Amino acid sequence: MALNSPFLTLTIVALYITTLSLLPSSTSTRTSPSSSQTPSQFSTTLLNISSSLHQTHQVRTFNPQTLESFHQQEIQHTPTSSSPSFFSVQLHPRDSLHNANHQDYKTLVLARLARDSARVNSLTTKLQLALNDVKKSDLHPTQTDLLRPEDLSTPVSSGTGQGSGEYFSRVGVGRPAKPLYMVLDTGSDVNWIQCKPCSDCYQQSDPIFDPTTSSSFYPLTCDAQQCQALETSACRNGKCLYQVSYGDGSFTVGEYVTETVSFGDSGSVNRVAIGCGHDNEGLFVGAAGLLGLGGGALSLTSQIKASSFSYCLVDRDSGKSSTLEFNSPRPGDSVTATLLKNQKLDTFYYVELTGVSVGGDMVSVPPETFAVGSSGSGGIIVDSGTAITRLRTQAYNSVRDAFRSLTQNLRSAESVALFDTCYDLSSLQSVRVPTVSFHFSGGNTWNLPAKNYLIPVDSAGTFCFAFAPSSSELSIIGNVQQQGTRVSFDMANSLVGFSPNKC
């Protein structure tokens, strides 16, 4: 993103940290360091403060109407001969499509964090139900006044809230294909869209899908395999009904059907099981529905028999877009992590994380901190819909304390929401900060850019350390840490790859 403000033509200062103690104010000069000066023994990364603050102003004024149309935005790729059914679609940050006109950037951040906390609670609830062996037969219909007797169905509550993602993909549904913006969610399996007629539908960017206009719309019967695979379902007049409830109170209820799903001009897949929601409420405003990219049998990835998929998440404050790709080769420079299975829950993508380092030094945490326990508890997952990385409390405290000890030269600021480590960087154009890195088995290391863990929470120069303690034993690598990195899920080889600067 271009920086056009006149003052940005001034020399940008790189502030090098030279001791572990508070630097004297005389060392915080506004001139470039001489060539004889070198960073200290620990590794540092440059945070471009001016660029980050520039985007805090841009995101609230971005006009979603400037996005290219469905057909204009198609990116053509030539799959290799060994690539089965290569598909590619555009991927957009939520706020570039749904501009809520927040009064300032801080209220936008607080709204994001509130959604994020609800999602994390819902993911941990889903795991807890699996660990406690709660089955579909144990679930009961919810008593609710939201639907009248003449409405399509009676909602069924699973309690397995999964939350909503923060990025939208553009896919086609039906025949002929109707282009729809849908939430990208690696923490969910069930795909769904809003459908006419609506008992209650929230506002979305595209026209609500009308099943009567599609020649490939096919309701599933109650004894269909896909219907039986739902965690919660009901039956009316021989047709399968579904409900998915989310941790923030959002839900979708309707018919469970099969439809054709199209990926721009790169191809389509017939008979994909998808929810046709007639009563949908919650925080999905802007999107037409949700693409479940989890590891379960009903996810889009499983249904189209994808051997791999990848995405690259652009900065959430950016109007730019990237791609979601299926069956594309993993970039050769990927830092890979072993993909683990949890026998209790097949939705989540667990990785084998061996440790975290700050400033080049490994943080002391017990070896089992990020391991999946024999009971299915614990572990760390890669999730597209959670924003802020959560670490088990003991590990978070150690990582945070290590970061604080190496940033004593920075002016501290008050805590903001779930962030307990914040800084006032308003007087700086850029600053060098300790590098935070994830370490995987085999000696593989993923070094995070500074902007992926020091993020602005207002437009005045307050930045916070974008990690938080987990409310359970489950840890999550969130999408703020994934920004600007192509994340490749190679199910065939049980690997997850992280390749920076591949958007």
Coordinates of C-alpha atoms in Angstrom, one line a residue:
M1 CA 0.0 0.0 0.0
A2 CA 1.5 3.3 -1.0
L3 CA 2.2 5.9 1.7
N4 CA 1.5 9.3 0.3
S5 CA 1.6 11.6 3.3
P6 CA 4.3 14.2 2.9
F7 CA 6.0 13.6 6.3
L8 CA 6.7 10.0 5.3
T9 CA 9.4 11.1 2.9
L10 CA 11.6 11.8 6.0
T11 CA 14.3 9.3 6.8
I12 CA 12.9 6.3 8.7
V13 CA 14.7 5.5 11.9
A14 CA 15.6 2.0 12.9
L15 CA 15.8 1.9 16.6
Y16 CA 18.2 -0.9 17.7
I17 CA 17.9 -2.4 21.1
T18 CA 21.4 -2.7 22.6
T19 CA 20.8 -3.7 26.2
L20 CA 18.2 -5.6 28.3
S21 CA 17.7 -2.6 30.5
L22 CA 15.8 0.6 29.9
L23 CA 17.8 2.7 27.4
P24 CA 18.6 6.2 28.3
S25 CA 16.5 8.7 26.4
S26 CA 19.6 10.1 24.8
T27 CA 20.0 6.9 22.7
S28 CA 16.6 7.3 21.1
T29 CA 17.8 9.6 18.4
R30 CA 16.0 10.5 15.2
T31 CA 19.0 9.9 12.9
S32 CA 20.0 6.7 11.1
P33 CA 22.5 4.5 13.0
S34 CA 26.0 4.5 11.7
S35 CA 27.3 1.5 9.8
S36 CA 29.5 0.6 12.8
Q37 CA 26.4 0.0 14.9
T38 CA 25.1 -3.5 14.9
P39 CA 22.1 -5.2 16.6
S40 CA 22.8 -6.9 19.9
Q41 CA 23.2 -10.6 20.3
F42 CA 19.5 -11.4 20.0
S43 CA 17.6 -11.4 16.8
T44 CA 15.4 -8.4 16.0
T45 CA 12.7 -7.5 13.4
L46 CA 11.7 -4.1 12.0
L47 CA 8.2 -2.9 12.8
N48 CA 7.1 -0.2 10.3
I49 CA 4.9 1.9 12.6
S50 CA 4.0 4.5 10.0
S51 CA 2.7 1.9 7.5
S52 CA 0.6 0.2 10.2
L53 CA -1.0 3.5 11.3
H54 CA -1.6 4.5 7.7
Q55 CA -3.8 1.4 7.3
T56 CA -5.8 2.1 10.4
H57 CA -7.0 5.2 8.7
Q58 CA -7.5 3.5 5.3
V59 CA -9.6 0.5 6.5
R60 CA -12.4 2.7 7.8
T61 CA -12.7 4.6 4.5
F62 CA -12.3 1.7 2.2
N63 CA -15.2 1.3 -0.3
P64 CA -16.1 -2.4 -0.9
Q65 CA -17.7 -1.4 -4.2
T66 CA -14.3 -0.8 -5.6
L67 CA -13.6 -4.6 -5.6
E68 CA -13.5 -6.3 -8.9
S69 CA -16.5 -8.3 -10.0
F70 CA -16.7 -12.1 -9.8
H71 CA -15.5 -12.7 -13.4
Q72 CA -13.0 -9.8 -13.5
Q73 CA -11.1 -11.1 -10.4
E74 CA -10.5 -14.7 -11.6
I75 CA -6.8 -15.5 -11.4
Q76 CA -5.8 -18.1 -14.0
H77 CA -3.3 -20.8 -13.0
T78 CA -2.0 -23.7 -15.0
P79 CA -2.0 -26.8 -12.9
T80 CA 0.9 -29.2 -13.2
S81 CA 0.1 -32.6 -14.9
S82 CA 0.3 -34.3 -11.5
S83 CA -2.2 -31.9 -9.8
P84 CA -5.8 -33.3 -9.6
S85 CA -8.6 -30.9 -10.1
F86 CA -6.9 -27.6 -9.3
F87 CA -9.2 -24.9 -8.1
S88 CA -8.5 -21.3 -7.1
V89 CA -10.8 -18.5 -5.8
Q90 CA -10.2 -15.0 -4.4
L91 CA -9.9 -14.4 -0.7
H92 CA -10.8 -11.1 1.0
P93 CA -10.5 -9.7 4.6
R94 CA -13.9 -9.4 6.3
D95 CA -13.7 -5.6 6.7
S96 CA -13.0 -5.0 3.1
L97 CA -16.4 -6.4 2.2
H98 CA -18.5 -5.4 5.2
N99 CA -17.6 -1.8 6.2
A100 CA -19.4 -1.3 9.5
N101 CA -18.5 2.4 9.7
H102 CA -17.0 2.2 13.2
Q103 CA -16.5 5.7 14.7
D104 CA -12.8 5.0 15.1
Y105 CA -10.2 2.3 14.7
K106 CA -10.2 1.3 18.4
T107 CA -13.9 0.5 18.4
L108 CA -13.3 -1.7 15.3
V109 CA -10.5 -3.5 17.2
L110 CA -12.7 -4.0 20.2
A111 CA -15.5 -5.4 18.0
R112 CA -13.0 -7.8 16.4
L113 CA -11.6 -9.0 19.7
A114 CA -15.2 -9.6 21.1
R115 CA -15.9 -11.8 18.1
D116 CA -12.6 -13.5 18.5
S117 CA -13.2 -14.3 22.2
A118 CA -16.6 -15.8 21.3
R119 CA -14.9 -18.0 18.7
V120 CA -12.2 -19.3 21.0
N121 CA -14.9 -20.2 23.6
S122 CA -16.8 -22.0 20.9
L123 CA -13.8 -24.0 19.7
T124 CA -12.9 -25.1 23.2
T125 CA -16.6 -26.1 23.8
K126 CA -16.6 -28.2 20.6
L127 CA -13.5 -30.0 21.8
Q128 CA -14.8 -30.5 25.3
L129 CA -18.0 -32.1 24.0
A130 CA -15.8 -34.5 21.9
L131 CA -13.6 -35.3 24.9
N132 CA -16.7 -36.1 27.0
D133 CA -18.0 -38.4 24.2
V134 CA -21.2 -36.4 23.7
K135 CA -23.0 -38.0 20.8
K136 CA -25.7 -36.7 18.5
S137 CA -28.2 -38.9 20.3
D138 CA -27.5 -37.0 23.5
L139 CA -28.6 -33.7 22.0
H140 CA -32.1 -32.4 22.3
P141 CA -34.2 -29.8 20.4
T142 CA -33.9 -26.2 21.8
Q143 CA -37.0 -24.6 23.1
T144 CA -37.1 -21.3 21.2
D145 CA -39.5 -18.6 20.1
L146 CA -37.4 -17.8 17.0
L147 CA -39.4 -20.0 14.7
R148 CA -43.2 -20.2 14.4
P149 CA -45.0 -23.5 13.8
E150 CA -45.5 -22.8 10.1
D151 CA -41.7 -22.2 9.6
L152 CA -39.5 -24.8 8.0
S153 CA -38.0 -26.5 11.0
T154 CA -37.5 -26.7 14.7
P155 CA -34.0 -25.7 15.6
V156 CA -31.8 -28.4 17.2
S157 CA -29.0 -27.2 19.5
S158 CA -25.7 -29.0 19.4
G159 CA -23.8 -26.7 21.8
T160 CA -20.8 -27.2 19.4
G161 CA -20.4 -23.6 18.6
Q162 CA -17.6 -23.1 16.1
G163 CA -17.5 -19.3 15.6
S164 CA -17.1 -17.4 12.4
G165 CA -14.1 -16.7 10.4
E166 CA -12.6 -13.3 9.4
Y167 CA -11.9 -13.9 5.7
F168 CA -14.3 -14.3 2.8
S169 CA -13.9 -16.5 -0.4
R170 CA -15.8 -15.9 -3.6
V171 CA -17.4 -19.1 -4.9
G172 CA -20.3 -20.0 -7.1
V173 CA -23.3 -22.0 -5.9
G174 CA -25.9 -23.7 -8.1
R175 CA -26.4 -24.1 -11.9
P176 CA -26.1 -21.5 -13.4
A177 CA -23.6 -20.5 -10.7
K178 CA -24.5 -17.6 -8.4
P179 CA -21.3 -15.9 -7.1
L180 CA -21.4 -15.6 -3.3
Y181 CA -19.0 -14.3 -0.6
M182 CA -18.6 -17.0 2.0
V183 CA -16.6 -17.1 5.3
L184 CA -13.5 -19.2 5.2
D185 CA -13.3 -21.5 8.3
T186 CA -10.8 -24.2 9.0
G187 CA -12.5 -24.8 12.3
S188 CA -15.8 -26.0 10.9
D189 CA -17.1 -28.8 8.6
V190 CA -20.6 -27.9 7.7
N191 CA -21.0 -25.7 4.6
W192 CA -24.1 -23.5 4.4
I193 CA -25.7 -20.4 2.6
Q194 CA -28.7 -18.3 3.3
C195 CA -31.7 -19.3 1.1
K196 CA -35.0 -18.0 0.1
P197 CA -37.6 -18.0 1.5
C198 CA -36.2 -16.4 4.6
S199 CA -37.9 -16.8 8.0
D200 CA -35.1 -14.5 9.2
C201 CA -32.0 -13.7 7.3
Y202 CA -29.3 -11.1 8.1
Q203 CA -27.9 -8.6 5.5
Q204 CA -25.5 -10.0 3.0
S205 CA -23.5 -8.4 0.2
D206 CA -24.9 -10.6 -2.6
P207 CA -28.6 -11.4 -3.4
I208 CA -29.9 -14.2 -1.2
F209 CA -29.7 -17.6 -3.0
D210 CA -33.0 -18.7 -4.6
P211 CA -33.1 -22.5 -4.9
T212 CA -35.8 -22.4 -7.5
T213 CA -33.4 -20.8 -10.0
S214 CA -30.9 -23.7 -9.8
S215 CA -31.2 -26.9 -11.8
S216 CA -28.8 -28.7 -9.5
F217 CA -30.5 -28.1 -6.2
Y218 CA -31.3 -31.5 -4.6
P219 CA -32.8 -32.0 -1.1
L220 CA -31.3 -34.8 0.9
T221 CA -33.5 -37.5 2.5
C222 CA -33.3 -38.2 6.2
D223 CA -31.5 -41.5 5.6
A224 CA -28.9 -40.0 3.3
Q225 CA -25.3 -40.6 4.4
Q226 CA -24.6 -36.9 4.6
C227 CA -27.7 -36.3 6.8
Q228 CA -26.6 -39.1 9.1
A229 CA -23.1 -37.6 9.4
L230 CA -24.5 -34.3 10.8
E231 CA -23.9 -33.7 14.5
T232 CA -27.4 -32.4 14.8
S233 CA -30.3 -33.0 12.4
A234 CA -34.0 -33.4 12.2
C235 CA -36.5 -34.8 9.7
R236 CA -39.6 -33.3 8.2
N237 CA -41.7 -34.7 5.4
G238 CA -38.8 -37.0 4.5
K239 CA -36.3 -34.2 4.1
C240 CA -33.1 -33.7 6.1
L241 CA -33.0 -30.6 8.3
Y242 CA -29.8 -29.2 9.9
Q243 CA -28.8 -26.6 12.5
V244 CA -25.3 -25.2 13.3
S245 CA -25.0 -23.1 16.5
Y246 CA -22.0 -20.8 17.1
G247 CA -20.4 -19.7 20.3
D248 CA -21.4 -16.0 19.8
G249 CA -25.1 -16.9 19.7
S250 CA -25.2 -17.0 15.9
F251 CA -26.9 -20.0 14.2
T252 CA -28.3 -21.3 10.9
V253 CA -31.3 -23.6 10.4
G254 CA -32.7 -25.0 7.2
E255 CA -32.7 -27.9 4.7
Y256 CA -29.6 -30.0 4.1
V257 CA -29.2 -30.4 0.3
T258 CA -26.6 -31.0 -2.4
E259 CA -25.6 -28.3 -4.9
T260 CA -23.0 -27.6 -7.5
V261 CA -20.1 -25.5 -6.2
S262 CA -18.0 -23.5 -8.7
F263 CA -14.5 -22.1 -8.3
G264 CA -14.6 -19.2 -10.8
D265 CA -13.3 -20.5 -14.2
S266 CA -11.1 -23.1 -12.7
G267 CA -13.8 -25.8 -12.3
S268 CA -16.8 -27.0 -10.4
V269 CA -17.9 -30.0 -8.3
N270 CA -21.4 -31.5 -8.3
R271 CA -23.5 -32.8 -5.4
V272 CA -21.7 -31.0 -2.6
A273 CA -23.7 -31.3 0.7
I274 CA -24.6 -27.8 1.9
G275 CA -27.0 -26.2 4.3
C276 CA -29.8 -24.1 2.8
G277 CA -30.5 -21.8 5.7
H278 CA -33.9 -20.2 6.0
D279 CA -33.4 -18.8 9.6
N280 CA -29.9 -17.4 10.1
E281 CA -28.9 -14.9 12.8
G282 CA -25.6 -13.5 14.2
L283 CA -22.3 -12.0 13.2
F284 CA -22.0 -13.3 9.7
V285 CA -23.2 -9.9 8.2
G286 CA -21.9 -9.4 4.7
A287 CA -21.2 -13.1 3.9
A288 CA -23.7 -15.3 2.2
G289 CA -22.7 -18.3 4.3
L290 CA -19.7 -20.4 5.4
L291 CA -17.2 -22.7 3.7
G292 CA -16.2 -25.5 6.2
L293 CA -12.6 -26.4 5.5
G294 CA -12.0 -28.6 8.5
G295 CA -10.9 -32.2 8.5
G296 CA -14.3 -33.8 9.0
A297 CA -16.3 -35.8 6.4
L298 CA -18.8 -33.0 5.6
S299 CA -16.2 -30.3 5.0
L300 CA -15.7 -28.9 1.5
T301 CA -12.1 -30.2 1.4
S302 CA -13.3 -33.8 2.2
Q303 CA -16.3 -33.7 -0.1
I304 CA -14.2 -32.6 -3.2
K305 CA -11.5 -35.1 -2.2
A306 CA -8.8 -32.4 -2.1
S307 CA -5.4 -33.8 -1.3
S308 CA -4.3 -30.3 -0.2
F309 CA -5.4 -26.8 0.0
S310 CA -3.8 -23.5 0.8
Y311 CA -4.6 -19.8 1.5
C312 CA -2.7 -16.6 2.0
L313 CA -4.3 -14.1 4.3
V314 CA -3.6 -10.4 3.5
D315 CA -3.6 -7.8 6.3
R316 CA -7.1 -7.5 7.7
D317 CA -6.7 -3.7 7.4
S318 CA -6.0 -4.0 3.6
G319 CA -8.4 -3.8 0.7
K320 CA -6.2 -6.2 -1.2
S321 CA -7.0 -9.9 -1.8
S322 CA -5.2 -13.2 -2.3
T323 CA -6.3 -16.7 -3.2
L324 CA -7.7 -19.9 -1.7
E325 CA -6.4 -22.9 -3.7
F326 CA -7.2 -26.6 -3.8
N327 CA -4.7 -29.2 -4.9
S328 CA -2.0 -26.7 -5.7
P329 CA 1.7 -27.6 -5.0
R330 CA 3.2 -26.5 -1.7
P331 CA 5.8 -23.7 -2.2
G332 CA 9.3 -25.0 -2.1
D333 CA 10.4 -22.6 0.6
S334 CA 7.7 -23.6 3.1
V335 CA 8.6 -24.1 6.7
T336 CA 6.8 -27.4 7.4
A337 CA 5.2 -28.8 10.5
T338 CA 3.9 -32.3 11.1
L339 CA 0.1 -32.5 10.9
L340 CA -1.3 -34.4 13.8
K341 CA -4.6 -36.3 14.3
N342 CA -6.8 -36.1 17.3
Q343 CA -8.8 -39.3 17.5
K344 CA -11.5 -37.5 19.5
L345 CA -12.1 -34.8 16.9
D346 CA -11.3 -34.8 13.2
T347 CA -12.2 -31.2 12.4
F348 CA -9.2 -29.3 13.8
Y349 CA -5.7 -29.2 12.2
Y350 CA -3.2 -29.9 15.0
V351 CA 0.6 -29.3 14.4
E352 CA 3.6 -30.5 16.2
L353 CA 5.0 -27.4 17.8
T354 CA 8.2 -28.0 19.8
G355 CA 8.7 -24.5 21.2
V356 CA 8.6 -20.7 20.9
S357 CA 11.6 -18.4 20.8
V358 CA 11.8 -14.6 21.5
G359 CA 14.8 -12.6 20.4
G360 CA 16.6 -15.8 19.2
D361 CA 16.4 -17.5 22.6
M362 CA 14.0 -20.5 23.3
V363 CA 11.4 -19.7 25.9
S364 CA 11.4 -22.3 28.7
V365 CA 8.2 -24.3 28.7
P366 CA 7.6 -28.0 29.5
P367 CA 8.0 -30.3 26.5
E368 CA 4.4 -31.5 26.7
T369 CA 2.9 -28.0 26.7
F370 CA 1.8 -28.2 23.1
A371 CA 1.3 -31.9 22.7
V372 CA -2.0 -33.6 22.1
G373 CA -2.7 -35.8 25.2
S374 CA -3.7 -39.4 25.1
S375 CA -7.2 -38.3 26.0
G376 CA -7.4 -35.8 23.1
S377 CA -6.9 -32.8 25.3
G378 CA -4.3 -30.1 24.7
G379 CA -2.4 -29.6 21.5
I380 CA -2.2 -26.5 19.2
I381 CA -4.2 -26.0 16.0
V382 CA -3.9 -23.7 13.0
D383 CA -7.1 -21.8 12.6
S384 CA -8.2 -19.3 9.9
G385 CA -11.1 -17.9 11.9
T386 CA -9.4 -17.1 15.2
A387 CA -7.5 -13.8 15.0
I388 CA -5.2 -13.7 18.1
T389 CA -2.9 -16.7 18.9
R390 CA -3.7 -18.3 22.2
L391 CA -1.1 -20.2 24.1
R392 CA -1.6 -22.2 27.3
T393 CA -1.4 -19.8 30.2
Q394 CA 2.0 -21.0 31.5
A395 CA 3.5 -20.8 28.0
Y396 CA 1.9 -17.4 27.3
N397 CA 3.3 -15.9 30.5
S398 CA 6.8 -17.1 29.6
V399 CA 6.6 -15.8 26.0
R400 CA 5.2 -12.4 27.2
D401 CA 7.7 -12.0 30.0
A402 CA 10.6 -12.8 27.5
F403 CA 9.2 -10.2 25.1
R404 CA 8.8 -7.6 27.9
S405 CA 12.4 -8.1 29.1
L406 CA 13.7 -7.3 25.7
T407 CA 11.6 -4.2 25.1
Q408 CA 12.2 -2.2 28.2
N409 CA 13.4 0.7 26.1
L410 CA 9.8 1.1 24.7
R411 CA 7.3 3.3 26.4
S412 CA 4.6 1.1 27.9
A413 CA 0.8 1.8 27.5
E414 CA -2.3 0.6 29.3
S415 CA -3.8 -2.8 28.6
V416 CA -6.5 -3.0 25.9
A417 CA -9.2 -5.7 26.2
L418 CA -7.4 -9.1 26.2
F419 CA -4.0 -7.6 25.6
D420 CA -1.9 -7.0 28.7
T421 CA 1.3 -5.9 27.0
C422 CA 1.0 -2.6 25.1
Y423 CA 3.3 0.2 24.0
D424 CA 3.0 3.8 23.0
L425 CA 4.9 4.1 19.8
S426 CA 3.4 7.4 18.7
S427 CA 6.7 9.2 18.6
L428 CA 8.5 6.6 16.3
Q429 CA 8.4 6.0 12.6
S430 CA 9.8 2.4 13.0
V431 CA 11.4 0.3 15.7
R432 CA 13.4 -2.9 16.0
V433 CA 11.8 -5.4 18.3
P434 CA 12.7 -9.0 19.3
T435 CA 11.8 -11.6 16.7
V436 CA 9.1 -14.2 17.8
S437 CA 9.5 -17.6 16.1
F438 CA 7.6 -20.9 16.2
H439 CA 9.7 -24.0 16.2
F440 CA 8.6 -27.4 14.8
S441 CA 10.0 -30.9 14.8
G442 CA 13.0 -31.5 12.5
G443 CA 14.5 -28.1 13.4
N444 CA 12.1 -26.1 11.2
T445 CA 11.6 -22.5 12.3
W446 CA 8.9 -20.0 11.3
N447 CA 10.0 -16.4 12.0
L448 CA 7.1 -14.0 12.3
P449 CA 7.2 -10.5 10.8
A450 CA 7.0 -7.8 13.6
K451 CA 3.6 -6.6 12.2
N452 CA 2.2 -10.1 12.9
Y453 CA 2.6 -9.8 16.7
L454 CA 2.7 -6.1 17.4
I455 CA -0.5 -4.6 16.1
P456 CA -2.1 -1.2 16.3
V457 CA -5.2 -0.9 18.5
D458 CA -5.9 2.7 17.7
S459 CA -4.8 5.3 15.2
A460 CA -2.8 7.2 17.8
G461 CA 0.2 4.9 18.0
T462 CA -0.7 2.3 20.6
F463 CA 0.5 -1.2 19.7
C464 CA -0.1 -4.4 21.6
F465 CA 1.6 -7.8 21.8
A466 CA -0.9 -9.9 19.8
F467 CA -0.9 -13.1 21.9
A468 CA -3.2 -14.1 24.7
P469 CA -3.5 -16.9 27.3
S470 CA -5.8 -19.8 26.5
S471 CA -8.9 -20.4 28.6
S472 CA -8.3 -24.1 28.2
E473 CA -5.5 -26.6 27.4
L474 CA -6.0 -26.0 23.7
S475 CA -3.7 -23.5 22.0
I476 CA -4.4 -21.8 18.7
I477 CA -2.3 -20.2 16.0
G478 CA -4.5 -17.4 14.8
N479 CA -4.8 -15.5 11.6
V480 CA -3.0 -12.3 12.7
Q481 CA 0.1 -14.4 13.0
Q482 CA -0.6 -16.1 9.6
Q483 CA -1.0 -12.8 7.6
G484 CA 1.2 -12.5 4.6
T485 CA 2.1 -16.2 4.7
R486 CA 0.8 -18.9 2.4
V487 CA -0.5 -21.7 4.7
S488 CA -0.6 -25.1 2.9
F489 CA -2.4 -28.0 4.4
D490 CA -1.0 -31.2 2.7
M491 CA -3.3 -33.9 3.9
A492 CA -1.7 -36.5 1.7
N493 CA 1.7 -36.1 3.4
S494 CA 0.4 -35.0 6.9
L495 CA 2.2 -31.6 6.7
V496 CA 1.3 -28.0 7.2
G497 CA 3.6 -25.5 5.3
F498 CA 4.2 -21.8 6.1
S499 CA 5.7 -19.8 3.3
P500 CA 6.1 -16.0 3.9
N501 CA 5.4 -13.4 1.2
K502 CA 3.3 -15.8 -1.0
C503 CA 0.1 -13.7 -1.3

